[in-house]
Amino acid sequence: MSNSYILSPFKSSSHTHAHCLGSALSKAESTCAERGLRLTRLRRRVLELVWGSHEPVKAYDILDSLHDNSRRAAPPTVYRALDFLRQEGFVHKIESLNAYVGCGEPGHSNAGQFLICSGCSAVAELDDVDIINMIASKARQLGFVVQDHTIEVQGLCAECQEKGL
Ligand SMILES: [Zn+2]
Ligand SMILES: [Zn+2]
Ligand SMILES: [Zn+2]
């Protein structure tokens, strides 16, 4: 059984998040270089803020954090930076929370599936072809062609279950 469909597992609360952050930033840098795109300072900073943890971050929290440094980051430029990061697959929007989370494997081909812990707010990301095919085939029975889908599942991660949340 391969676990390759797990793009981003739930991390233990004691993990070294600096490693996640560092690897996300360096992946984004190399991907931008490959694609001939510019990871501007603002785009990099926004990505860094989204990757501040494994909890989804709201756009206005990003705006708030940017306030400290550069006095006034204009909202449209921050939204444009978020759009860029989404388009390139570095971050995903969790629609049910209206918030952003870093992608575990930028460049994966399918829309991911997200498991959202209601205890600690952490998000795990899957890209499970079985789930995608199952939905496509059920939809086909209704004469429906799936173009895009977002799967967001609420629940409790193992650590939060242990804590009895
Ligand atoms: Zn981490
Ligand atoms: Zn992803
Ligand atoms: Zn949790």
PDB file of N, CA and C in Angstrom, residues 79-133:
ATOM      1  N   TYR A  79      -3.875  40.527  -2.149  1.00  0.00           N
ATOM      2  CA  TYR A  79      -4.777  39.572  -2.806  1.00  0.00           C
ATOM      3  C   TYR A  79      -4.188  39.076  -4.115  1.00  0.00           C
ATOM      4  N   ARG A  80      -3.515  39.975  -4.832  1.00  0.00           N
ATOM      5  CA  ARG A  80      -2.877  39.535  -6.076  1.00  0.00           C
ATOM      6  C   ARG A  80      -1.767  38.528  -5.793  1.00  0.00           C
ATOM      7  N   ALA A  81      -1.023  38.780  -4.715  1.00  0.00           N
ATOM      8  CA  ALA A  81       0.045  37.836  -4.346  1.00  0.00           C
ATOM      9  C   ALA A  81      -0.558  36.472  -3.993  1.00  0.00           C
ATOM     10  N   LEU A  82      -1.673  36.492  -3.262  1.00  0.00           N
ATOM     11  CA  LEU A  82      -2.349  35.228  -2.906  1.00  0.00           C
ATOM     12  C   LEU A  82      -2.854  34.515  -4.156  1.00  0.00           C
ATOM     13  N   ASP A  83      -3.407  35.286  -5.103  1.00  0.00           N
ATOM     14  CA  ASP A  83      -3.881  34.692  -6.362  1.00  0.00           C
ATOM     15  C   ASP A  83      -2.730  34.014  -7.097  1.00  0.00           C
ATOM     16  N   PHE A  84      -1.610  34.722  -7.137  1.00  0.00           N
ATOM     17  CA  PHE A  84      -0.431  34.157  -7.798  1.00  0.00           C
ATOM     18  C   PHE A  84      -0.028  32.842  -7.129  1.00  0.00           C
ATOM     19  N   LEU A  85       0.043  32.848  -5.809  1.00  0.00           N
ATOM     20  CA  LEU A  85       0.479  31.657  -5.069  1.00  0.00           C
ATOM     21  C   LEU A  85      -0.506  30.497  -5.265  1.00  0.00           C
ATOM     22  N   ARG A  86      -1.783  30.845  -5.368  1.00  0.00           N
ATOM     23  CA  ARG A  86      -2.808  29.812  -5.624  1.00  0.00           C
ATOM     24  C   ARG A  86      -2.662  29.247  -7.014  1.00  0.00           C
ATOM     25  N   GLN A  87      -2.528  30.167  -7.973  1.00  0.00           N
ATOM     26  CA  GLN A  87      -2.428  29.756  -9.369  1.00  0.00           C
ATOM     27  C   GLN A  87      -1.253  28.814  -9.587  1.00  0.00           C
ATOM     28  N   GLU A  88      -0.152  29.117  -8.934  1.00  0.00           N
ATOM     29  CA  GLU A  88       1.054  28.306  -9.120  1.00  0.00           C
ATOM     30  C   GLU A  88       1.021  27.064  -8.228  1.00  0.00           C
ATOM     31  N   GLY A  89      -0.020  26.938  -7.407  1.00  0.00           N
ATOM     32  CA  GLY A  89      -0.190  25.737  -6.594  1.00  0.00           C
ATOM     33  C   GLY A  89       0.643  25.727  -5.311  1.00  0.00           C
ATOM     34  N   PHE A  90       1.138  26.881  -4.882  1.00  0.00           N
ATOM     35  CA  PHE A  90       1.925  26.925  -3.643  1.00  0.00           C
ATOM     36  C   PHE A  90       1.018  26.975  -2.406  1.00  0.00           C
ATOM     37  N   VAL A  91      -0.153  27.532  -2.587  1.00  0.00           N
ATOM     38  CA  VAL A  91      -1.121  27.552  -1.487  1.00  0.00           C
ATOM     39  C   VAL A  91      -2.482  27.115  -2.026  1.00  0.00           C
ATOM     40  N   HIS A  92      -3.344  26.654  -1.122  1.00  0.00           N
ATOM     41  CA  HIS A  92      -4.716  26.315  -1.482  1.00  0.00           C
ATOM     42  C   HIS A  92      -5.652  27.140  -0.628  1.00  0.00           C
ATOM     43  N   LYS A  93      -6.825  27.396  -1.194  1.00  0.00           N
ATOM     44  CA  LYS A  93      -7.838  28.067  -0.396  1.00  0.00           C
ATOM     45  C   LYS A  93      -8.752  26.999   0.191  1.00  0.00           C
ATOM     46  N   ILE A  94      -8.949  27.055   1.492  1.00  0.00           N
ATOM     47  CA  ILE A  94      -9.932  26.192   2.149  1.00  0.00           C
ATOM     48  C   ILE A  94     -11.232  26.976   2.139  1.00  0.00           C
ATOM     49  N   GLU A  95     -12.117  26.561   1.238  1.00  0.00           N
ATOM     50  CA  GLU A  95     -13.326  27.359   1.004  1.00  0.00           C
ATOM     51  C   GLU A  95     -14.203  27.453   2.245  1.00  0.00           C
ATOM     52  N   SER A  96     -14.316  26.338   2.980  1.00  0.00           N
ATOM     53  CA  SER A  96     -15.237  26.343   4.122  1.00  0.00           C
ATOM     54  C   SER A  96     -14.753  27.274   5.231  1.00  0.00           C
ATOM     55  N   LEU A  97     -13.470  27.614   5.218  1.00  0.00           N
ATOM     56  CA  LEU A  97     -12.931  28.507   6.245  1.00  0.00           C
ATOM     57  C   LEU A  97     -12.557  29.858   5.663  1.00  0.00           C
ATOM     58  N   ASN A  98     -12.663  29.974   4.340  1.00  0.00           N
ATOM     59  CA  ASN A  98     -12.239  31.183   3.658  1.00  0.00           C
ATOM     60  C   ASN A  98     -10.817  31.557   4.088  1.00  0.00           C
ATOM     61  N   ALA A  99      -9.928  30.576   4.044  1.00  0.00           N
ATOM     62  CA  ALA A  99      -8.559  30.778   4.530  1.00  0.00           C
ATOM     63  C   ALA A  99      -7.594  29.968   3.666  1.00  0.00           C
ATOM     64  N   TYR A 100      -6.332  30.288   3.793  1.00  0.00           N
ATOM     65  CA  TYR A 100      -5.316  29.699   2.925  1.00  0.00           C
ATOM     66  C   TYR A 100      -4.373  28.798   3.703  1.00  0.00           C
ATOM     67  N   VAL A 101      -3.900  27.753   3.008  1.00  0.00           N
ATOM     68  CA  VAL A 101      -2.969  26.840   3.637  1.00  0.00           C
ATOM     69  C   VAL A 101      -1.899  26.491   2.603  1.00  0.00           C
ATOM     70  N   GLY A 102      -0.680  26.247   3.071  1.00  0.00           N
ATOM     71  CA  GLY A 102       0.395  25.909   2.149  1.00  0.00           C
ATOM     72  C   GLY A 102       0.194  24.525   1.556  1.00  0.00           C
ATOM     73  N   CYS A 103       0.627  24.353   0.296  1.00  0.00           N
ATOM     74  CA  CYS A 103       0.503  23.043  -0.344  1.00  0.00           C
ATOM     75  C   CYS A 103       1.705  22.176   0.014  1.00  0.00           C
ATOM     76  N   GLY A 104       1.422  20.911   0.340  1.00  0.00           N
ATOM     77  CA  GLY A 104       2.491  19.995   0.712  1.00  0.00           C
ATOM     78  C   GLY A 104       3.375  19.587  -0.460  1.00  0.00           C
ATOM     79  N   GLU A 105       2.849  19.625  -1.654  1.00  0.00           N
ATOM     80  CA  GLU A 105       3.556  19.131  -2.845  1.00  0.00           C
ATOM     81  C   GLU A 105       3.209  20.008  -4.034  1.00  0.00           C
ATOM     82  N   PRO A 106       3.735  21.229  -4.083  1.00  0.00           N
ATOM     83  CA  PRO A 106       3.334  22.124  -5.178  1.00  0.00           C
ATOM     84  C   PRO A 106       3.533  21.445  -6.529  1.00  0.00           C
ATOM     85  N   GLY A 107       2.574  21.612  -7.396  1.00  0.00           N
ATOM     86  CA  GLY A 107       2.686  21.059  -8.738  1.00  0.00           C
ATOM     87  C   GLY A 107       1.927  19.751  -8.913  1.00  0.00           C
ATOM     88  N   HIS A 108       1.289  19.245  -7.851  1.00  0.00           N
ATOM     89  CA  HIS A 108       0.515  18.014  -8.043  1.00  0.00           C
ATOM     90  C   HIS A 108      -0.642  18.320  -8.988  1.00  0.00           C
ATOM     91  N   SER A 109      -1.065  17.284  -9.701  1.00  0.00           N
ATOM     92  CA  SER A 109      -1.934  17.554 -10.849  1.00  0.00           C
ATOM     93  C   SER A 109      -3.390  17.762 -10.470  1.00  0.00           C
ATOM     94  N   ASN A 110      -3.863  17.096  -9.449  1.00  0.00           N
ATOM     95  CA  ASN A 110      -5.298  17.149  -9.144  1.00  0.00           C
ATOM     96  C   ASN A 110      -5.619  18.140  -8.041  1.00  0.00           C
ATOM     97  N   ALA A 111      -6.905  18.434  -7.952  1.00  0.00           N
ATOM     98  CA  ALA A 111      -7.358  19.194  -6.795  1.00  0.00           C
ATOM     99  C   ALA A 111      -7.156  18.303  -5.578  1.00  0.00           C
ATOM    100  N   GLY A 112      -6.713  18.861  -4.492  1.00  0.00           N
ATOM    101  CA  GLY A 112      -6.467  18.048  -3.311  1.00  0.00           C
ATOM    102  C   GLY A 112      -7.744  17.800  -2.527  1.00  0.00           C
ATOM    103  N   GLN A 113      -7.625  16.903  -1.560  1.00  0.00           N
ATOM    104  CA  GLN A 113      -8.700  16.716  -0.591  1.00  0.00           C
ATOM    105  C   GLN A 113      -8.129  17.118   0.766  1.00  0.00           C
ATOM    106  N   PHE A 114      -8.928  17.799   1.534  1.00  0.00           N
ATOM    107  CA  PHE A 114      -8.417  18.366   2.776  1.00  0.00           C
ATOM    108  C   PHE A 114      -9.145  17.812   3.994  1.00  0.00           C
ATOM    109  N   LEU A 115      -8.346  17.391   4.978  1.00  0.00           N
ATOM    110  CA  LEU A 115      -8.893  16.966   6.256  1.00  0.00           C
ATOM    111  C   LEU A 115      -8.594  18.091   7.239  1.00  0.00           C
ATOM    112  N   ILE A 116      -9.627  18.609   7.852  1.00  0.00           N
ATOM    113  CA  ILE A 116      -9.476  19.793   8.683  1.00  0.00           C
ATOM    114  C   ILE A 116      -9.797  19.436  10.128  1.00  0.00           C
ATOM    115  N   CYS A 117      -8.823  19.616  11.020  1.00  0.00           N
ATOM    116  CA  CYS A 117      -9.054  19.286  12.423  1.00  0.00           C
ATOM    117  C   CYS A 117      -9.774  20.436  13.115  1.00  0.00           C
ATOM    118  N   SER A 118     -10.910  20.124  13.733  1.00  0.00           N
ATOM    119  CA  SER A 118     -11.649  21.198  14.398  1.00  0.00           C
ATOM    120  C   SER A 118     -11.097  21.445  15.797  1.00  0.00           C
ATOM    121  N   GLY A 119     -10.128  20.604  16.245  1.00  0.00           N
ATOM    122  CA  GLY A 119      -9.491  20.835  17.533  1.00  0.00           C
ATOM    123  C   GLY A 119      -8.361  21.845  17.418  1.00  0.00           C
ATOM    124  N   CYS A 120      -7.370  21.534  16.579  1.00  0.00           N
ATOM    125  CA  CYS A 120      -6.181  22.388  16.495  1.00  0.00           C
ATOM    126  C   CYS A 120      -6.137  23.181  15.194  1.00  0.00           C
ATOM    127  N   SER A 121      -7.128  23.004  14.352  1.00  0.00           N
ATOM    128  CA  SER A 121      -7.236  23.708  13.072  1.00  0.00           C
ATOM    129  C   SER A 121      -6.220  23.275  12.023  1.00  0.00           C
ATOM    130  N   ALA A 122      -5.385  22.271  12.334  1.00  0.00           N
ATOM    131  CA  ALA A 122      -4.414  21.824  11.343  1.00  0.00           C
ATOM    132  C   ALA A 122      -5.133  21.183  10.161  1.00  0.00           C
ATOM    133  N   VAL A 123      -4.488  21.247   9.008  1.00  0.00           N
ATOM    134  CA  VAL A 123      -5.061  20.685   7.795  1.00  0.00           C
ATOM    135  C   VAL A 123      -4.085  19.669   7.214  1.00  0.00           C
ATOM    136  N   ALA A 124      -4.593  18.511   6.818  1.00  0.00           N
ATOM    137  CA  ALA A 124      -3.793  17.542   6.077  1.00  0.00           C
ATOM    138  C   ALA A 124      -4.322  17.539   4.649  1.00  0.00           C
ATOM    139  N   GLU A 125      -3.419  17.282   3.707  1.00  0.00           N
ATOM    140  CA  GLU A 125      -3.817  17.329   2.302  1.00  0.00           C
ATOM    141  C   GLU A 125      -3.556  15.986   1.633  1.00  0.00           C
ATOM    142  N   LEU A 126      -4.555  15.516   0.914  1.00  0.00           N
ATOM    143  CA  LEU A 126      -4.428  14.286   0.140  1.00  0.00           C
ATOM    144  C   LEU A 126      -4.642  14.603  -1.332  1.00  0.00           C
ATOM    145  N   ASP A 127      -4.084  13.763  -2.175  1.00  0.00           N
ATOM    146  CA  ASP A 127      -4.412  13.812  -3.592  1.00  0.00           C
ATOM    147  C   ASP A 127      -4.642  12.362  -3.982  1.00  0.00           C
ATOM    148  N   ASP A 128      -5.837  11.888  -3.685  1.00  0.00           N
ATOM    149  CA  ASP A 128      -6.137  10.472  -3.791  1.00  0.00           C
ATOM    150  C   ASP A 128      -6.973  10.208  -5.037  1.00  0.00           C
ATOM    151  N   VAL A 129      -6.321   9.548  -5.985  1.00  0.00           N
ATOM    152  CA  VAL A 129      -6.950   9.302  -7.276  1.00  0.00           C
ATOM    153  C   VAL A 129      -8.193   8.411  -7.129  1.00  0.00           C
ATOM    154  N   ASP A 130      -8.206   7.536  -6.130  1.00  0.00           N
ATOM    155  CA  ASP A 130      -9.383   6.690  -5.913  1.00  0.00           C
ATOM    156  C   ASP A 130     -10.608   7.534  -5.579  1.00  0.00           C
ATOM    157  N   ILE A 131     -10.407   8.547  -4.732  1.00  0.00           N
ATOM    158  CA  ILE A 131     -11.529   9.421  -4.361  1.00  0.00           C
ATOM    159  C   ILE A 131     -12.006  10.183  -5.598  1.00  0.00           C
ATOM    160  N   ILE A 132     -11.040  10.703  -6.358  1.00  0.00           N
ATOM    161  CA  ILE A 132     -11.382  11.490  -7.546  1.00  0.00           C
ATOM    162  C   ILE A 132     -12.148  10.629  -8.552  1.00  0.00           C
ATOM    163  N   ASN A 133     -11.649   9.407  -8.781  1.00  0.00           N
ATOM    164  CA  ASN A 133     -12.307   8.521  -9.750  1.00  0.00           C
ATOM    165  C   ASN A 133     -13.690   8.115  -9.283  1.00  0.00           C
TER     166      ASN A 133
END
